[in-house]
Amino acid sequence: MIPSPQLSIVVPTFNERGNVAELVARLRRILVDSNWEVIFVDDNSPDGTSAQVREIAALDMRVRCLRRVGRRGLAGACIEGMMASSAPIVAVMDADLQHDEAVLPAMLKAIGEGADVVVGTRYSEGGGTGTGLSAYRKGGSRLATTLARTMLGVTISDPMSGFFMLRREIVEAAAPRLSEQGFKILLDILASTVNAPKIVELPYTFRERHSGQSKLDSLVVIEYLGLLLSKAVGDWLSVRFLLFVMVGASGLLVHLLTLRLGLRASGLGFGAAQGVATFAAMTWNFFANNQLTYRDRRLSGMAAVRGLLVFYAVCSIGAFANVGVAGWLYQGHSSWWLAGTAGALMGAVFNYAANSALTWRRA
Ligand code: GDD
Ligand code: MN
């Protein structure tokens, strides 16, 4: 029998064809004394990353490839990669060589000495962001870190780190509570762990990307707020639902602005202006949800046209549910604001459930 490796390194990839061979070469060099494997979790990259990984894997069974079709998302990829291994110790690192693989042996040693989680950090003594982050990203990263500390009580210096190692029991225990959305996988694991794990931080310098380009855009900031809120309410509401509600709130603004424009500028009657505003808000909500809430199932081309029509239909039924519940409560002598809020909630929950099942259903 051949025992499973002691360490499994999970590397999420999206369009990283130019980086995988170099990363594997470096892992081989730095981990000569360990029994390891590397699992690339690739979301069906158009640049053929998975084919490149398989080519390397054909000659080295320590290299594995998990190709996910029809799905997108950094956090989800990391979770599945960790779940696909049986190694007692798992690590996560980026494919683009921004993380310093030379820290891996020290991470292993720390676990051997009793740590549950070892985090590669850019912010403690000896670490740094070097030239790897723009000034804008640096500021954002600092702000996100401060928010995580105050809202979630996470005390480590770099909870945004995508470079860490942990005992597999930690992630097995946290798995049912982890969000697939977003990219803050370490923060999510730490916020979802019941017993405080023993954490060790090891400094390193964040390097420049080797080849290709970053996949994190400004929308991840909003997604991150969703994660913070979801954790702050004790996982009672999913990140996706919170994002849906945030988009809904922005749609209300669009509605009111359009209504005002319709009444003032083009002199429409109230009924017509309200109708136009309703369509403007629904259209806005569709595209905003398509970019943000359901970005992992994003519709494009004809599928987006079909999705928009289904979205209109679903939201119209949602409006009936809203008005129906509100009217029923109001007649039962509830106060106007309680009836109104209950109606709006009813509409939001209906719209969310129906749109998840119909408009952005899983293939
Ligand atoms: N499977 C999969 N699916 N992998 C993805 C996806 C996805 O949707 N999006 C990104 N990745 C992979 C990339 O291919 C890369 O290997 C890694 O995740 C990090 O993505 P980058 O696009 O290089 O992110 P970054 O360098 O801007 O951000 C890094 O720094 C952040 C802190 O500033 C990451 O390490 C983040 O995790 C980290 O929080
Ligand atoms: Mn990167």
mmCIF file of C-alpha atoms and ligand atoms in Angstrom:
data_model
loop_
_atom_site.group_PDB
_atom_site.id
_atom_site.type_symbol
_atom_site.label_atom_id
_atom_site.label_comp_id
_atom_site.label_asym_id
_atom_site.label_seq_id
_atom_site.Cartn_x
_atom_site.Cartn_y
_atom_site.Cartn_z
ATOM 1 C CA MET A 1 0.000 0.000 0.000
ATOM 2 C CA ILE A 2 1.071 3.543 -0.680
ATOM 3 C CA PRO A 3 -0.010 6.021 2.016
ATOM 4 C CA SER A 4 -1.542 9.354 1.048
ATOM 5 C CA PRO A 5 0.725 12.378 1.044
ATOM 6 C CA GLN A 6 1.278 14.256 4.266
ATOM 7 C CA LEU A 7 0.726 17.657 2.661
ATOM 8 C CA SER A 8 -1.713 18.650 -0.033
ATOM 9 C CA ILE A 9 -1.271 22.055 -1.668
ATOM 10 C CA VAL A 10 -4.467 23.373 -3.207
ATOM 11 C CA VAL A 11 -3.974 25.882 -6.000
ATOM 12 C CA PRO A 12 -7.094 27.553 -7.463
ATOM 13 C CA THR A 13 -6.601 28.542 -11.077
ATOM 14 C CA PHE A 14 -8.360 30.590 -13.689
ATOM 15 C CA ASN A 15 -6.302 31.329 -16.808
ATOM 16 C CA GLU A 16 -2.938 30.493 -15.280
ATOM 17 C CA ARG A 17 -1.495 28.401 -18.085
ATOM 18 C CA GLY A 18 1.788 30.286 -18.062
ATOM 19 C CA ASN A 19 2.377 29.736 -14.332
ATOM 20 C CA VAL A 20 1.669 26.116 -13.448
ATOM 21 C CA ALA A 21 4.866 24.531 -14.774
ATOM 22 C CA GLU A 22 7.052 27.042 -12.950
ATOM 23 C CA LEU A 23 5.080 26.603 -9.720
ATOM 24 C CA VAL A 24 5.396 22.809 -9.824
ATOM 25 C CA ALA A 25 9.130 23.089 -10.529
ATOM 26 C CA ARG A 26 9.564 25.308 -7.491
ATOM 27 C CA LEU A 27 7.474 23.009 -5.264
ATOM 28 C CA ARG A 28 9.645 20.054 -6.267
ATOM 29 C CA ARG A 29 12.759 21.967 -5.294
ATOM 30 C CA ILE A 30 11.571 23.374 -1.989
ATOM 31 C CA LEU A 31 9.682 20.300 -0.740
ATOM 32 C CA VAL A 32 12.358 17.657 -1.359
ATOM 33 C CA ASP A 33 12.104 16.411 2.218
ATOM 34 C CA SER A 34 8.327 16.050 2.335
ATOM 35 C CA ASN A 35 5.644 13.752 1.010
ATOM 36 C CA TRP A 36 3.348 16.166 -0.857
ATOM 37 C CA GLU A 37 0.847 16.562 -3.666
ATOM 38 C CA VAL A 38 -0.513 19.598 -5.456
ATOM 39 C CA ILE A 39 -4.160 19.873 -6.561
ATOM 40 C CA PHE A 40 -4.953 22.483 -9.182
ATOM 41 C CA VAL A 41 -8.638 23.375 -9.043
ATOM 42 C CA ASP A 42 -9.390 24.884 -12.410
ATOM 43 C CA ASP A 43 -12.705 26.486 -13.369
ATOM 44 C CA ASN A 44 -12.489 25.331 -16.968
ATOM 45 C CA SER A 45 -10.113 28.152 -17.945
ATOM 46 C CA PRO A 46 -10.418 29.108 -21.607
ATOM 47 C CA ASP A 47 -6.623 29.346 -21.875
ATOM 48 C CA GLY A 48 -6.334 25.584 -21.342
ATOM 49 C CA THR A 49 -4.796 25.605 -17.869
ATOM 50 C CA SER A 50 -6.219 22.169 -17.072
ATOM 51 C CA ALA A 51 -4.660 20.590 -20.178
ATOM 52 C CA GLN A 52 -1.331 22.065 -19.147
ATOM 53 C CA VAL A 53 -1.716 20.616 -15.633
ATOM 54 C CA ARG A 54 -2.619 17.180 -17.002
ATOM 55 C CA GLU A 55 0.467 17.207 -19.189
ATOM 56 C CA ILE A 56 2.616 17.683 -16.088
ATOM 57 C CA ALA A 57 0.495 15.208 -14.106
ATOM 58 C CA ALA A 58 1.074 12.505 -16.703
ATOM 59 C CA LEU A 59 4.699 12.383 -15.610
ATOM 60 C CA ASP A 60 4.264 13.113 -11.910
ATOM 61 C CA MET A 61 1.454 11.566 -9.872
ATOM 62 C CA ARG A 62 1.899 14.158 -7.147
ATOM 63 C CA VAL A 63 0.306 16.654 -9.518
ATOM 64 C CA ARG A 64 -3.486 16.479 -9.717
ATOM 65 C CA CYS A 65 -6.147 18.383 -11.585
ATOM 66 C CA LEU A 66 -9.731 19.041 -10.589
ATOM 67 C CA ARG A 67 -11.562 20.617 -13.504
ATOM 68 C CA ARG A 68 -14.854 22.275 -12.557
ATOM 69 C CA VAL A 69 -17.216 22.861 -15.425
ATOM 70 C CA GLY A 70 -19.907 25.567 -15.362
ATOM 71 C CA ARG A 71 -18.745 27.080 -12.106
ATOM 72 C CA ARG A 72 -16.672 30.031 -11.010
ATOM 73 C CA GLY A 73 -15.312 31.197 -7.717
ATOM 74 C CA LEU A 74 -12.088 31.263 -5.777
ATOM 75 C CA ALA A 75 -13.476 30.294 -2.347
ATOM 76 C CA GLY A 76 -15.530 27.393 -3.691
ATOM 77 C CA ALA A 77 -12.540 26.105 -5.656
ATOM 78 C CA CYS A 78 -10.363 26.130 -2.537
ATOM 79 C CA ILE A 79 -12.982 24.284 -0.477
ATOM 80 C CA GLU A 80 -13.440 21.575 -3.099
ATOM 81 C CA GLY A 81 -9.704 21.158 -3.514
ATOM 82 C CA MET A 82 -9.227 20.680 0.217
ATOM 83 C CA MET A 83 -12.122 18.224 0.316
ATOM 84 C CA ALA A 84 -10.649 16.240 -2.560
ATOM 85 C CA SER A 85 -7.516 15.353 -0.633
ATOM 86 C CA SER A 86 -6.932 12.945 2.235
ATOM 87 C CA ALA A 87 -3.718 14.520 3.428
ATOM 88 C CA PRO A 88 -3.731 15.420 7.138
ATOM 89 C CA ILE A 89 -2.292 18.843 6.311
ATOM 90 C CA VAL A 90 -3.610 21.125 3.564
ATOM 91 C CA ALA A 91 -2.276 24.397 2.194
ATOM 92 C CA VAL A 92 -3.748 26.944 -0.177
ATOM 93 C CA MET A 93 -1.665 29.167 -2.420
ATOM 94 C CA ASP A 94 -2.088 31.179 -5.620
ATOM 95 C CA ALA A 95 -0.805 29.917 -8.941
ATOM 96 C CA ASP A 96 0.763 33.174 -10.064
ATOM 97 C CA LEU A 97 3.880 32.886 -7.845
ATOM 98 C CA GLN A 98 2.934 35.954 -5.805
ATOM 99 C CA HIS A 99 3.113 33.736 -2.726
ATOM 100 C CA ASP A 100 6.598 32.719 -1.629
ATOM 101 C CA GLU A 101 6.818 28.924 -1.795
ATOM 102 C CA ALA A 102 10.033 29.065 0.271
ATOM 103 C CA VAL A 103 7.830 29.613 3.357
ATOM 104 C CA LEU A 104 6.143 26.203 2.974
ATOM 105 C CA PRO A 105 8.740 24.153 4.922
ATOM 106 C CA ALA A 106 8.535 26.589 7.856
ATOM 107 C CA MET A 107 4.742 26.320 7.739
ATOM 108 C CA LEU A 108 4.964 22.529 7.907
ATOM 109 C CA LYS A 109 7.357 22.789 10.819
ATOM 110 C CA ALA A 110 4.970 25.091 12.707
ATOM 111 C CA ILE A 111 2.149 22.583 12.266
ATOM 112 C CA GLY A 112 4.477 19.825 13.462
ATOM 113 C CA GLU A 113 5.089 21.922 16.554
ATOM 114 C CA GLY A 114 1.400 22.165 17.369
ATOM 115 C CA ALA A 115 -0.114 24.986 15.301
ATOM 116 C CA ASP A 116 -3.592 24.380 13.806
ATOM 117 C CA VAL A 117 -3.395 27.148 11.223
ATOM 118 C CA VAL A 118 -0.321 28.854 9.764
ATOM 119 C CA VAL A 119 -0.871 32.059 7.838
ATOM 120 C CA GLY A 120 1.559 33.623 5.392
ATOM 121 C CA THR A 121 1.236 37.286 6.286
ATOM 122 C CA ARG A 122 2.247 40.427 4.497
ATOM 123 C CA TYR A 123 1.741 42.749 7.442
ATOM 124 C CA SER A 124 3.832 41.553 10.355
ATOM 125 C CA GLU A 125 7.525 42.139 11.027
ATOM 126 C CA GLY A 126 9.610 40.841 8.142
ATOM 127 C CA GLY A 127 6.702 40.604 5.671
ATOM 128 C CA GLY A 128 5.555 43.102 3.128
ATOM 129 C CA THR A 129 3.478 43.787 0.087
ATOM 130 C CA GLY A 130 6.628 44.690 -1.859
ATOM 131 C CA THR A 131 5.702 45.810 -5.352
ATOM 132 C CA GLY A 132 2.969 43.173 -5.714
ATOM 133 C CA LEU A 133 0.015 45.458 -4.859
ATOM 134 C CA SER A 134 -1.042 48.833 -6.255
ATOM 135 C CA ALA A 135 -1.514 51.722 -3.790
ATOM 136 C CA TYR A 136 -5.271 51.433 -4.328
ATOM 137 C CA ARG A 137 -5.276 47.705 -3.557
ATOM 138 C CA LYS A 138 -3.027 48.260 -0.530
ATOM 139 C CA GLY A 139 -5.470 50.771 0.977
ATOM 140 C CA GLY A 140 -8.444 48.520 0.251
ATOM 141 C CA SER A 141 -6.707 45.523 1.750
ATOM 142 C CA ARG A 142 -5.928 47.463 4.950
ATOM 143 C CA LEU A 143 -9.509 48.671 5.256
ATOM 144 C CA ALA A 144 -10.877 45.161 4.705
ATOM 145 C CA THR A 145 -8.519 43.881 7.408
ATOM 146 C CA THR A 146 -9.688 46.505 9.900
ATOM 147 C CA LEU A 147 -13.342 45.679 9.177
ATOM 148 C CA ALA A 148 -12.677 41.969 9.701
ATOM 149 C CA ARG A 149 -11.054 42.659 13.043
ATOM 150 C CA THR A 150 -13.786 44.892 14.373
ATOM 151 C CA MET A 151 -16.777 43.019 12.973
ATOM 152 C CA LEU A 152 -15.675 39.413 13.290
ATOM 153 C CA GLY A 153 -13.133 39.632 16.074
ATOM 154 C CA VAL A 154 -10.468 38.016 13.893
ATOM 155 C CA THR A 155 -7.178 39.044 15.433
ATOM 156 C CA ILE A 156 -4.492 37.983 12.965
ATOM 157 C CA SER A 157 -2.606 40.635 11.017
ATOM 158 C CA ASP A 158 -3.496 39.440 7.503
ATOM 159 C CA PRO A 159 -6.918 37.726 7.423
ATOM 160 C CA MET A 160 -7.156 38.496 3.684
ATOM 161 C CA SER A 161 -4.236 36.223 2.974
ATOM 162 C CA GLY A 162 -4.735 33.624 0.277
ATOM 163 C CA PHE A 163 -1.629 31.768 1.487
ATOM 164 C CA PHE A 164 -2.056 29.455 4.471
ATOM 165 C CA MET A 165 -1.733 25.909 5.791
ATOM 166 C CA LEU A 166 -3.935 24.069 8.255
ATOM 167 C CA ARG A 167 -4.838 20.725 9.773
ATOM 168 C CA ARG A 168 -7.554 19.108 7.744
ATOM 169 C CA GLU A 169 -9.861 18.698 10.804
ATOM 170 C CA ILE A 170 -10.202 22.484 10.916
ATOM 171 C CA VAL A 171 -11.573 22.764 7.411
ATOM 172 C CA GLU A 172 -13.637 19.572 7.714
ATOM 173 C CA ALA A 173 -15.359 21.045 10.767
ATOM 174 C CA ALA A 174 -15.899 24.469 9.198
ATOM 175 C CA ALA A 175 -16.966 23.162 5.765
ATOM 176 C CA PRO A 176 -20.752 23.149 6.284
ATOM 177 C CA ARG A 177 -20.662 26.821 7.244
ATOM 178 C CA LEU A 178 -18.333 28.103 4.530
ATOM 179 C CA SER A 179 -19.529 30.407 1.768
ATOM 180 C CA GLU A 180 -18.643 29.408 -1.779
ATOM 181 C CA GLN A 181 -18.852 32.963 -2.854
ATOM 182 C CA GLY A 182 -16.120 35.534 -2.774
ATOM 183 C CA PHE A 183 -12.439 34.985 -2.202
ATOM 184 C CA LYS A 184 -11.918 35.441 1.545
ATOM 185 C CA ILE A 185 -11.604 31.768 2.290
ATOM 186 C CA LEU A 186 -9.204 32.029 5.239
ATOM 187 C CA LEU A 187 -11.291 34.702 6.942
ATOM 188 C CA ASP A 188 -14.378 32.581 6.433
ATOM 189 C CA ILE A 189 -12.700 29.505 7.931
ATOM 190 C CA LEU A 190 -11.487 31.461 10.959
ATOM 191 C CA ALA A 191 -14.891 33.101 11.460
ATOM 192 C CA SER A 192 -16.632 29.721 11.141
ATOM 193 C CA THR A 193 -14.433 27.771 13.558
ATOM 194 C CA VAL A 194 -16.085 27.094 16.901
ATOM 195 C CA ASN A 195 -13.040 26.314 19.069
ATOM 196 C CA ALA A 196 -10.316 28.933 18.751
ATOM 197 C CA PRO A 197 -7.527 27.322 16.710
ATOM 198 C CA LYS A 198 -3.869 27.846 17.495
ATOM 199 C CA ILE A 199 -2.679 30.261 14.816
ATOM 200 C CA VAL A 200 0.905 31.019 13.819
ATOM 201 C CA GLU A 201 1.768 33.816 11.399
ATOM 202 C CA LEU A 202 4.812 33.700 9.159
ATOM 203 C CA PRO A 203 5.917 36.799 7.262
ATOM 204 C CA TYR A 204 6.707 36.823 3.557
ATOM 205 C CA THR A 205 6.933 39.372 0.789
ATOM 206 C CA PHE A 206 4.122 39.431 -1.766
ATOM 207 C CA ARG A 207 5.760 39.232 -5.184
ATOM 208 C CA GLU A 208 4.713 40.447 -8.602
ATOM 209 C CA ARG A 209 2.549 38.166 -10.673
ATOM 210 C CA HIS A 210 4.635 35.865 -12.900
ATOM 211 C CA SER A 211 2.402 35.672 -15.979
ATOM 212 C CA GLY A 212 -1.217 36.569 -16.832
ATOM 213 C CA GLN A 213 -3.409 39.032 -14.944
ATOM 214 C CA SER A 214 -5.386 39.382 -11.699
ATOM 215 C CA LYS A 215 -8.988 38.174 -11.571
ATOM 216 C CA LEU A 216 -10.067 40.208 -8.594
ATOM 217 C CA ASP A 217 -12.059 43.279 -9.657
ATOM 218 C CA SER A 218 -13.748 46.017 -7.644
ATOM 219 C CA LEU A 219 -16.929 43.933 -7.304
ATOM 220 C CA VAL A 220 -15.128 41.691 -4.819
ATOM 221 C CA VAL A 221 -15.310 44.617 -2.393
ATOM 222 C CA ILE A 222 -19.121 44.461 -2.372
ATOM 223 C CA GLU A 223 -19.002 40.679 -2.205
ATOM 224 C CA TYR A 224 -16.742 41.048 0.803
ATOM 225 C CA LEU A 225 -19.281 43.296 2.547
ATOM 226 C CA GLY A 226 -21.808 40.528 1.952
ATOM 227 C CA LEU A 227 -19.538 38.012 3.691
ATOM 228 C CA LEU A 228 -18.976 40.339 6.669
ATOM 229 C CA LEU A 229 -22.728 40.916 7.048
ATOM 230 C CA SER A 230 -23.520 37.233 6.727
ATOM 231 C CA LYS A 231 -20.993 36.328 9.414
ATOM 232 C CA ALA A 232 -22.113 39.238 11.596
ATOM 233 C CA VAL A 233 -25.679 37.854 11.672
ATOM 234 C CA GLY A 234 -24.348 34.417 12.594
ATOM 235 C CA ASP A 235 -24.853 32.822 9.143
ATOM 236 C CA TRP A 236 -28.613 33.307 9.390
ATOM 237 C CA LEU A 237 -28.691 34.904 5.971
ATOM 238 C CA SER A 238 -26.612 33.663 3.066
ATOM 239 C CA VAL A 239 -24.125 35.933 1.318
ATOM 240 C CA ARG A 240 -26.096 35.523 -1.887
ATOM 241 C CA PHE A 241 -29.378 36.612 -0.288
ATOM 242 C CA LEU A 242 -27.692 39.632 1.298
ATOM 243 C CA LEU A 243 -26.226 40.625 -2.056
ATOM 244 C CA PHE A 244 -29.669 40.224 -3.614
ATOM 245 C CA VAL A 245 -31.157 42.538 -0.985
ATOM 246 C CA MET A 246 -28.351 45.099 -1.458
ATOM 247 C CA VAL A 247 -29.021 45.121 -5.188
ATOM 248 C CA GLY A 248 -32.748 45.485 -4.437
ATOM 249 C CA ALA A 249 -32.036 48.533 -2.285
ATOM 250 C CA SER A 250 -30.018 50.103 -5.087
ATOM 251 C CA GLY A 251 -32.935 49.333 -7.427
ATOM 252 C CA LEU A 252 -35.224 51.368 -5.205
ATOM 253 C CA LEU A 253 -32.944 54.376 -5.746
ATOM 254 C CA VAL A 254 -33.037 53.806 -9.500
ATOM 255 C CA HIS A 255 -36.816 53.594 -9.271
ATOM 256 C CA LEU A 256 -37.186 56.875 -7.398
ATOM 257 C CA LEU A 257 -34.745 58.718 -9.656
ATOM 258 C CA THR A 258 -36.520 57.521 -12.788
ATOM 259 C CA LEU A 259 -39.904 58.369 -11.298
ATOM 260 C CA ARG A 260 -38.769 61.897 -10.521
ATOM 261 C CA LEU A 261 -37.305 62.296 -14.000
ATOM 262 C CA GLY A 262 -40.490 60.967 -15.565
ATOM 263 C CA LEU A 263 -42.707 63.331 -13.587
ATOM 264 C CA ARG A 264 -40.576 66.450 -13.811
ATOM 265 C CA ALA A 265 -38.678 66.271 -17.055
ATOM 266 C CA SER A 266 -40.980 64.471 -19.440
ATOM 267 C CA GLY A 267 -44.273 65.428 -17.817
ATOM 268 C CA LEU A 268 -45.697 61.903 -17.756
ATOM 269 C CA GLY A 269 -48.740 61.168 -15.617
ATOM 270 C CA PHE A 270 -48.039 59.366 -12.346
ATOM 271 C CA GLY A 271 -49.229 55.966 -13.550
ATOM 272 C CA ALA A 272 -47.063 56.036 -16.683
ATOM 273 C CA ALA A 273 -44.022 57.394 -14.842
ATOM 274 C CA GLN A 274 -44.389 54.709 -12.163
ATOM 275 C CA GLY A 275 -44.590 52.061 -14.892
ATOM 276 C CA VAL A 276 -41.444 53.325 -16.607
ATOM 277 C CA ALA A 277 -39.633 53.544 -13.266
ATOM 278 C CA THR A 278 -40.629 49.982 -12.418
ATOM 279 C CA PHE A 279 -39.147 48.708 -15.668
ATOM 280 C CA ALA A 280 -35.984 50.760 -15.211
ATOM 281 C CA ALA A 281 -35.514 49.366 -11.689
ATOM 282 C CA MET A 282 -36.168 45.761 -12.768
ATOM 283 C CA THR A 283 -33.734 46.095 -15.656
ATOM 284 C CA TRP A 284 -31.106 47.595 -13.374
ATOM 285 C CA ASN A 285 -31.660 44.848 -10.806
ATOM 286 C CA PHE A 286 -31.295 42.140 -13.428
ATOM 287 C CA PHE A 287 -27.942 43.361 -14.671
ATOM 288 C CA ALA A 288 -26.615 44.175 -11.198
ATOM 289 C CA ASN A 289 -27.585 40.713 -9.938
ATOM 290 C CA ASN A 290 -26.084 39.139 -13.031
ATOM 291 C CA GLN A 291 -22.752 40.897 -12.378
ATOM 292 C CA LEU A 292 -22.674 40.476 -8.614
ATOM 293 C CA THR A 293 -25.142 38.179 -6.866
ATOM 294 C CA TYR A 294 -24.973 35.417 -9.445
ATOM 295 C CA ARG A 295 -21.559 36.171 -10.920
ATOM 296 C CA ASP A 296 -20.652 32.492 -10.616
ATOM 297 C CA ARG A 297 -23.612 31.669 -12.894
ATOM 298 C CA ARG A 298 -23.449 34.831 -15.011
ATOM 299 C CA LEU A 299 -25.646 34.802 -18.113
ATOM 300 C CA SER A 300 -24.462 36.207 -21.414
ATOM 301 C CA GLY A 301 -25.691 36.439 -25.014
ATOM 302 C CA MET A 302 -29.082 34.882 -25.715
ATOM 303 C CA ALA A 303 -29.152 33.317 -22.245
ATOM 304 C CA ALA A 304 -29.057 36.842 -20.780
ATOM 305 C CA VAL A 305 -31.993 37.959 -22.953
ATOM 306 C CA ARG A 306 -33.999 34.930 -21.865
ATOM 307 C CA GLY A 307 -32.937 35.556 -18.266
ATOM 308 C CA LEU A 308 -34.088 39.177 -18.398
ATOM 309 C CA LEU A 309 -37.561 38.125 -19.593
ATOM 310 C CA VAL A 310 -37.867 35.466 -16.901
ATOM 311 C CA PHE A 311 -36.673 38.032 -14.358
ATOM 312 C CA TYR A 312 -39.423 40.489 -15.399
ATOM 313 C CA ALA A 313 -42.029 37.744 -15.046
ATOM 314 C CA VAL A 314 -40.771 36.567 -11.659
ATOM 315 C CA CYS A 315 -40.595 40.105 -10.270
ATOM 316 C CA SER A 316 -44.141 40.841 -11.424
ATOM 317 C CA ILE A 317 -45.426 37.872 -9.445
ATOM 318 C CA GLY A 318 -43.233 39.013 -6.548
ATOM 319 C CA ALA A 319 -44.964 42.403 -6.666
ATOM 320 C CA PHE A 320 -48.372 40.685 -6.343
ATOM 321 C CA ALA A 321 -47.099 38.708 -3.351
ATOM 322 C CA ASN A 322 -45.826 41.929 -1.810
ATOM 323 C CA VAL A 323 -49.040 43.894 -2.295
ATOM 324 C CA GLY A 324 -51.189 40.923 -1.284
ATOM 325 C CA VAL A 325 -49.454 40.317 2.034
ATOM 326 C CA ALA A 326 -49.251 44.027 2.847
ATOM 327 C CA GLY A 327 -52.953 44.565 2.070
ATOM 328 C CA TRP A 328 -54.009 41.537 4.100
ATOM 329 C CA LEU A 329 -52.045 42.718 7.144
ATOM 330 C CA TYR A 330 -53.222 46.295 6.779
ATOM 331 C CA GLN A 331 -56.851 45.175 6.709
ATOM 332 C CA GLY A 332 -56.139 43.096 9.786
ATOM 333 C CA HIS A 333 -55.332 46.452 11.435
ATOM 334 C CA SER A 334 -51.538 46.204 11.410
ATOM 335 C CA SER A 335 -49.793 49.556 11.337
ATOM 336 C CA TRP A 336 -48.947 50.849 7.845
ATOM 337 C CA TRP A 337 -45.203 50.422 8.309
ATOM 338 C CA LEU A 338 -45.460 46.856 9.616
ATOM 339 C CA ALA A 339 -47.725 45.876 6.728
ATOM 340 C CA GLY A 340 -45.449 47.639 4.249
ATOM 341 C CA THR A 341 -42.280 46.013 5.587
ATOM 342 C CA ALA A 342 -43.828 42.548 5.699
ATOM 343 C CA GLY A 343 -44.999 42.979 2.103
ATOM 344 C CA ALA A 344 -41.557 44.097 0.944
ATOM 345 C CA LEU A 345 -39.936 41.148 2.762
ATOM 346 C CA MET A 346 -42.407 38.733 1.218
ATOM 347 C CA GLY A 347 -41.605 40.132 -2.226
ATOM 348 C CA ALA A 348 -37.835 39.968 -1.641
ATOM 349 C CA VAL A 349 -37.895 36.376 -0.422
ATOM 350 C CA PHE A 350 -40.162 35.280 -3.255
ATOM 351 C CA ASN A 351 -38.069 37.072 -5.880
ATOM 352 C CA TYR A 352 -34.876 35.615 -4.478
ATOM 353 C CA ALA A 353 -36.146 32.053 -4.328
ATOM 354 C CA ALA A 354 -37.826 32.142 -7.728
ATOM 355 C CA ASN A 355 -34.942 33.888 -9.486
ATOM 356 C CA SER A 356 -32.420 31.458 -7.994
ATOM 357 C CA ALA A 357 -34.514 28.559 -9.249
ATOM 358 C CA LEU A 358 -35.558 29.940 -12.630
ATOM 359 C CA THR A 359 -33.489 32.866 -13.895
ATOM 360 C CA TRP A 360 -30.059 31.822 -12.669
ATOM 361 C CA ARG A 361 -30.747 28.135 -12.183
ATOM 362 C CA ARG A 362 -27.826 25.775 -12.189
ATOM 363 C CA ALA A 363 -27.387 24.185 -15.564
HETATM 364 N N1 GDD B 1 -10.639 28.128 -9.687
HETATM 365 C C1 GDD B 1 -10.657 29.470 -9.647
HETATM 366 N N2 GDD B 1 -11.828 30.117 -9.895
HETATM 367 N N3 GDD B 1 -9.517 30.149 -9.363
HETATM 368 C C2 GDD B 1 -9.574 31.499 -9.343
HETATM 369 C C3 GDD B 1 -10.751 32.225 -9.595
HETATM 370 C C4 GDD B 1 -11.941 31.484 -9.892
HETATM 371 O O1 GDD B 1 -13.017 32.026 -10.129
HETATM 372 N N4 GDD B 1 -10.459 33.560 -9.488
HETATM 373 C C5 GDD B 1 -9.146 33.630 -9.183
HETATM 374 N N5 GDD B 1 -8.601 32.398 -9.115
HETATM 375 C C6 GDD B 1 -7.205 32.033 -8.806
HETATM 376 C C7 GDD B 1 -6.189 32.692 -9.702
HETATM 377 O O2 GDD B 1 -5.975 31.939 -10.879
HETATM 378 C C8 GDD B 1 -4.955 32.721 -8.805
HETATM 379 O O3 GDD B 1 -4.276 31.496 -8.814
HETATM 380 C C9 GDD B 1 -5.557 32.936 -7.423
HETATM 381 O O4 GDD B 1 -6.917 32.501 -7.510
HETATM 382 C C10 GDD B 1 -5.506 34.390 -6.975
HETATM 383 O O5 GDD B 1 -6.127 35.197 -7.964
HETATM 384 P P1 GDD B 1 -5.486 36.577 -8.425
HETATM 385 O O6 GDD B 1 -6.350 37.092 -9.510
HETATM 386 O O7 GDD B 1 -4.033 36.421 -8.684
HETATM 387 O O8 GDD B 1 -5.746 37.435 -7.110
HETATM 388 P P2 GDD B 1 -4.904 38.639 -6.551
HETATM 389 O O9 GDD B 1 -3.447 38.454 -6.690
HETATM 390 O O10 GDD B 1 -5.484 39.896 -7.110
HETATM 391 O O11 GDD B 1 -5.327 38.534 -5.003
HETATM 392 C C11 GDD B 1 -4.542 37.824 -4.093
HETATM 393 O O12 GDD B 1 -4.293 38.655 -3.032
HETATM 394 C C12 GDD B 1 -5.390 38.910 -2.186
HETATM 395 C C13 GDD B 1 -5.016 39.847 -1.095
HETATM 396 O O13 GDD B 1 -4.672 41.086 -1.617
HETATM 397 C C14 GDD B 1 -5.186 36.517 -3.622
HETATM 398 O O14 GDD B 1 -4.212 35.745 -2.936
HETATM 399 C C15 GDD B 1 -6.331 36.711 -2.682
HETATM 400 O O15 GDD B 1 -6.729 35.460 -2.126
HETATM 401 C C16 GDD B 1 -5.877 37.631 -1.595
HETATM 402 O O16 GDD B 1 -6.936 37.871 -0.693
HETATM 403 MN MN MN B 2 -2.364 37.189 -7.814
#
